[in-house]
mmCIF file of C-alpha atoms in Angstrom:
data_model
loop_
_atom_site.group_PDB
_atom_site.id
_atom_site.type_symbol
_atom_site.label_atom_id
_atom_site.label_comp_id
_atom_site.label_asym_id
_atom_site.label_seq_id
_atom_site.Cartn_x
_atom_site.Cartn_y
_atom_site.Cartn_z
ATOM 1 C CA UNK A 1 144.485 23.554 59.416
ATOM 2 C CA UNK A 2 145.621 20.943 61.958
ATOM 3 C CA UNK A 3 144.366 17.365 62.043
ATOM 4 C CA UNK A 4 142.598 18.086 65.316
ATOM 5 C CA UNK A 5 140.782 21.170 64.026
ATOM 6 C CA UNK A 6 139.946 19.293 60.825
ATOM 7 C CA UNK A 7 138.420 16.481 62.888
ATOM 8 C CA UNK A 8 136.497 19.023 64.956
ATOM 9 C CA UNK A 9 135.193 20.737 61.821
ATOM 10 C CA UNK A 10 134.239 17.405 60.265
ATOM 11 C CA UNK A 11 132.374 16.285 63.395
ATOM 12 C CA UNK A 12 130.583 19.602 63.647
ATOM 13 C CA UNK A 13 129.677 19.522 59.954
ATOM 14 C CA UNK A 14 128.300 15.988 60.224
ATOM 15 C CA UNK A 15 126.266 16.883 63.296
ATOM 16 C CA UNK A 16 124.955 20.021 61.639
ATOM 17 C CA UNK A 17 123.887 18.125 58.524
ATOM 18 C CA UNK A 18 122.165 15.469 60.601
ATOM 19 C CA UNK A 19 120.416 18.106 62.695
ATOM 20 C CA UNK A 20 119.261 19.995 59.636
ATOM 21 C CA UNK A 21 117.954 16.826 58.017
ATOM 22 C CA UNK A 22 116.004 16.015 61.155
ATOM 23 C CA UNK A 23 114.547 19.518 61.414
ATOM 24 C CA UNK A 24 113.510 19.858 57.802
ATOM 25 C CA UNK A 25 112.811 16.243 56.953
ATOM 26 C CA UNK A 26 115.135 16.611 53.980
ATOM 27 C CA UNK A 27 118.804 16.919 53.288
ATOM 28 C CA UNK A 28 118.404 20.720 53.018
ATOM 29 C CA UNK A 29 119.361 23.199 55.706
ATOM 30 C CA UNK A 30 117.544 26.024 57.404
ATOM 31 C CA UNK A 31 118.819 29.444 58.257
ATOM 32 C CA UNK A 32 117.508 29.573 61.830
ATOM 33 C CA UNK A 33 116.229 27.339 64.610
ATOM 34 C CA UNK A 34 114.306 28.337 67.720
ATOM 35 C CA UNK A 35 115.525 27.322 71.144
ATOM 36 C CA UNK A 36 112.826 24.641 71.360
ATOM 37 C CA UNK A 37 113.886 23.216 67.988
ATOM 38 C CA UNK A 38 117.531 23.163 69.072
ATOM 39 C CA UNK A 39 116.536 21.506 72.340
ATOM 40 C CA UNK A 40 114.678 18.808 70.401
ATOM 41 C CA UNK A 41 117.575 18.317 67.973
ATOM 42 C CA UNK A 42 120.319 18.167 70.595
ATOM 43 C CA UNK A 43 118.580 16.611 73.581
ATOM 44 C CA UNK A 44 119.642 19.612 75.666
ATOM 45 C CA UNK A 45 117.017 21.528 77.594
ATOM 46 C CA UNK A 46 116.230 25.145 76.791
ATOM 47 C CA UNK A 47 117.492 25.940 80.300
ATOM 48 C CA UNK A 48 120.865 24.321 79.492
ATOM 49 C CA UNK A 49 121.109 26.195 76.194
ATOM 50 C CA UNK A 50 120.455 29.498 77.978
ATOM 51 C CA UNK A 51 123.016 28.573 80.656
ATOM 52 C CA UNK A 52 125.616 27.732 77.985
ATOM 53 C CA UNK A 53 125.070 31.178 76.516
ATOM 54 C CA UNK A 54 125.198 32.898 79.924
ATOM 55 C CA UNK A 55 128.514 31.282 80.974
ATOM 56 C CA UNK A 56 130.162 31.959 77.617
ATOM 57 C CA UNK A 57 130.155 28.399 76.315
ATOM 58 C CA UNK A 58 127.959 29.377 73.375
ATOM 59 C CA UNK A 59 129.114 32.106 71.044
ATOM 60 C CA UNK A 60 126.792 35.042 70.556
ATOM 61 C CA UNK A 61 123.397 33.680 69.526
ATOM 62 C CA UNK A 62 121.545 35.778 66.987
ATOM 63 C CA UNK A 63 118.188 37.292 68.019
ATOM 64 C CA UNK A 64 115.059 38.094 66.082
ATOM 65 C CA UNK A 65 113.535 41.580 66.191
ATOM 66 C CA UNK A 66 111.378 40.324 69.087
ATOM 67 C CA UNK A 67 114.390 39.082 71.050
ATOM 68 C CA UNK A 68 113.836 35.377 70.332
ATOM 69 C CA UNK A 69 117.035 33.351 70.024
ATOM 70 C CA UNK A 70 117.772 32.228 66.466
ATOM 71 C CA UNK A 71 120.342 29.456 66.310
ATOM 72 C CA UNK A 72 122.119 28.803 63.037
ATOM 73 C CA UNK A 73 123.898 25.854 61.473
ATOM 74 C CA UNK A 74 127.182 26.957 63.006
ATOM 75 C CA UNK A 75 125.568 26.934 66.472
ATOM 76 C CA UNK A 76 124.353 23.369 65.922
ATOM 77 C CA UNK A 77 127.839 22.286 64.914
ATOM 78 C CA UNK A 78 129.328 23.971 67.971
ATOM 79 C CA UNK A 79 126.784 22.281 70.248
ATOM 80 C CA UNK A 80 127.664 18.899 68.712
ATOM 81 C CA UNK A 81 131.333 19.560 69.501
ATOM 82 C CA UNK A 82 130.518 20.712 73.050
ATOM 83 C CA UNK A 83 128.544 17.485 73.484
ATOM 84 C CA UNK A 84 131.650 15.499 72.565
ATOM 85 C CA UNK A 85 133.723 17.531 75.023
ATOM 86 C CA UNK A 86 131.146 16.789 77.736
ATOM 87 C CA UNK A 87 131.441 13.073 76.977
ATOM 88 C CA UNK A 88 135.205 13.287 77.500
ATOM 89 C CA UNK A 89 134.632 14.521 81.028
ATOM 90 C CA UNK A 90 136.274 17.868 80.286
ATOM 91 C CA UNK A 91 135.428 20.294 83.099
ATOM 92 C CA UNK A 92 132.961 23.042 82.156
ATOM 93 C CA UNK A 93 135.557 25.677 83.070
ATOM 94 C CA UNK A 94 137.932 24.172 80.483
ATOM 95 C CA UNK A 95 135.174 24.084 77.872
ATOM 96 C CA UNK A 96 134.428 27.751 78.540
ATOM 97 C CA UNK A 97 138.153 28.544 78.309
ATOM 98 C CA UNK A 98 138.326 26.691 74.986
ATOM 99 C CA UNK A 99 135.324 28.696 73.700
ATOM 100 C CA UNK A 100 137.002 31.950 74.778
ATOM 101 C CA UNK A 101 140.185 30.947 72.965
ATOM 102 C CA UNK A 102 138.246 30.145 69.790
ATOM 103 C CA UNK A 103 136.642 33.586 69.900
ATOM 104 C CA UNK A 104 140.053 35.230 70.419
ATOM 105 C CA UNK A 105 141.267 33.926 67.069
ATOM 106 C CA UNK A 106 144.018 31.966 65.376
ATOM 107 C CA UNK A 107 146.804 33.169 67.645
ATOM 108 C CA UNK A 108 145.345 30.879 70.374
ATOM 109 C CA UNK A 109 145.702 27.672 68.344
ATOM 110 C CA UNK A 110 148.574 26.327 70.472
ATOM 111 C CA UNK A 111 146.694 26.861 73.725
ATOM 112 C CA UNK A 112 143.547 25.257 72.266
ATOM 113 C CA UNK A 113 145.589 22.288 71.089
ATOM 114 C CA UNK A 114 147.111 21.935 74.572
ATOM 115 C CA UNK A 115 143.657 21.886 76.157
ATOM 116 C CA UNK A 116 142.474 19.220 73.722
ATOM 117 C CA UNK A 117 145.657 17.164 74.115
ATOM 118 C CA UNK A 118 145.273 17.204 77.911
ATOM 119 C CA UNK A 119 141.681 16.054 77.536
ATOM 120 C CA UNK A 120 142.779 13.349 75.099
ATOM 121 C CA UNK A 121 145.325 12.032 77.624
ATOM 122 C CA UNK A 122 142.611 11.969 80.302
ATOM 123 C CA UNK A 123 140.282 10.059 77.973
ATOM 124 C CA UNK A 124 142.992 7.511 77.135
ATOM 125 C CA UNK A 125 143.656 6.986 80.862
ATOM 126 C CA UNK A 126 139.931 6.441 81.459
ATOM 127 C CA UNK A 127 139.761 3.999 78.542
ATOM 128 C CA UNK A 128 142.645 2.019 80.050
ATOM 129 C CA UNK A 129 140.917 2.037 83.426
ATOM 130 C CA UNK A 130 137.652 0.880 81.846
ATOM 131 C CA UNK A 131 139.441 -1.877 79.905
ATOM 132 C CA UNK A 132 140.981 -3.126 83.179
ATOM 133 C CA UNK A 133 137.551 -3.021 84.801
ATOM 134 C CA UNK A 134 136.054 -4.904 81.866
ATOM 135 C CA UNK A 135 138.724 -7.600 82.209
ATOM 136 C CA UNK A 136 137.812 -8.047 85.894
ATOM 137 C CA UNK A 137 134.130 -8.328 84.976
ATOM 138 C CA UNK A 138 134.949 -10.898 82.281
ATOM 139 C CA UNK A 139 136.852 -13.009 84.820
ATOM 140 C CA UNK A 140 133.974 -12.801 87.283
ATOM 141 C CA UNK A 141 131.431 -13.690 84.604
ATOM 142 C CA UNK A 142 133.662 -16.592 83.574
ATOM 143 C CA UNK A 143 133.471 -17.944 87.127
ATOM 144 C CA UNK A 144 129.737 -18.311 86.712
ATOM 145 C CA UNK A 145 130.206 -20.262 83.483
ATOM 146 C CA UNK A 146 127.272 -21.053 81.279
ATOM 147 C CA UNK A 147 123.793 -22.064 82.461
ATOM 148 C CA UNK A 148 124.706 -23.962 85.663
ATOM 149 C CA UNK A 149 128.457 -24.610 85.709
ATOM 150 C CA UNK A 150 131.137 -22.566 87.408
ATOM 151 C CA UNK A 151 131.927 -21.481 90.912
ATOM 152 C CA UNK A 152 130.738 -18.078 92.145
ATOM 153 C CA UNK A 153 133.323 -15.899 93.932
#
């Protein structure tokens, strides 16, 4: 297992444990969650969860005998990981491609790693850009000084 997939598994596991604790009020886990429970746990709307499933971002979601979606622990972990990918600014098309590659199996590891490495480079570039922006803000704030000193520019 690569360091990147280990980190992904660890993040998903942590998110799943936290979600389960929230849902049950204990440190135990549950076998299934309804779409409304998953929406409450993740902050995603039921509409978004259905959309994720429709576009192939969510793996197959189990169904009850009445057709109700039944999300499992693995689904919660996946959604936590997808949330992190969203925060990176990864395009939805790339997230869907990543999900397809995961479903295709281990022979896609190199392509998955490439996708994640590209996203990592993009995130590092954004961090650098934000650090430069923060430095400009700090200079501007410094011009205003404390309480009444300083010269506005």
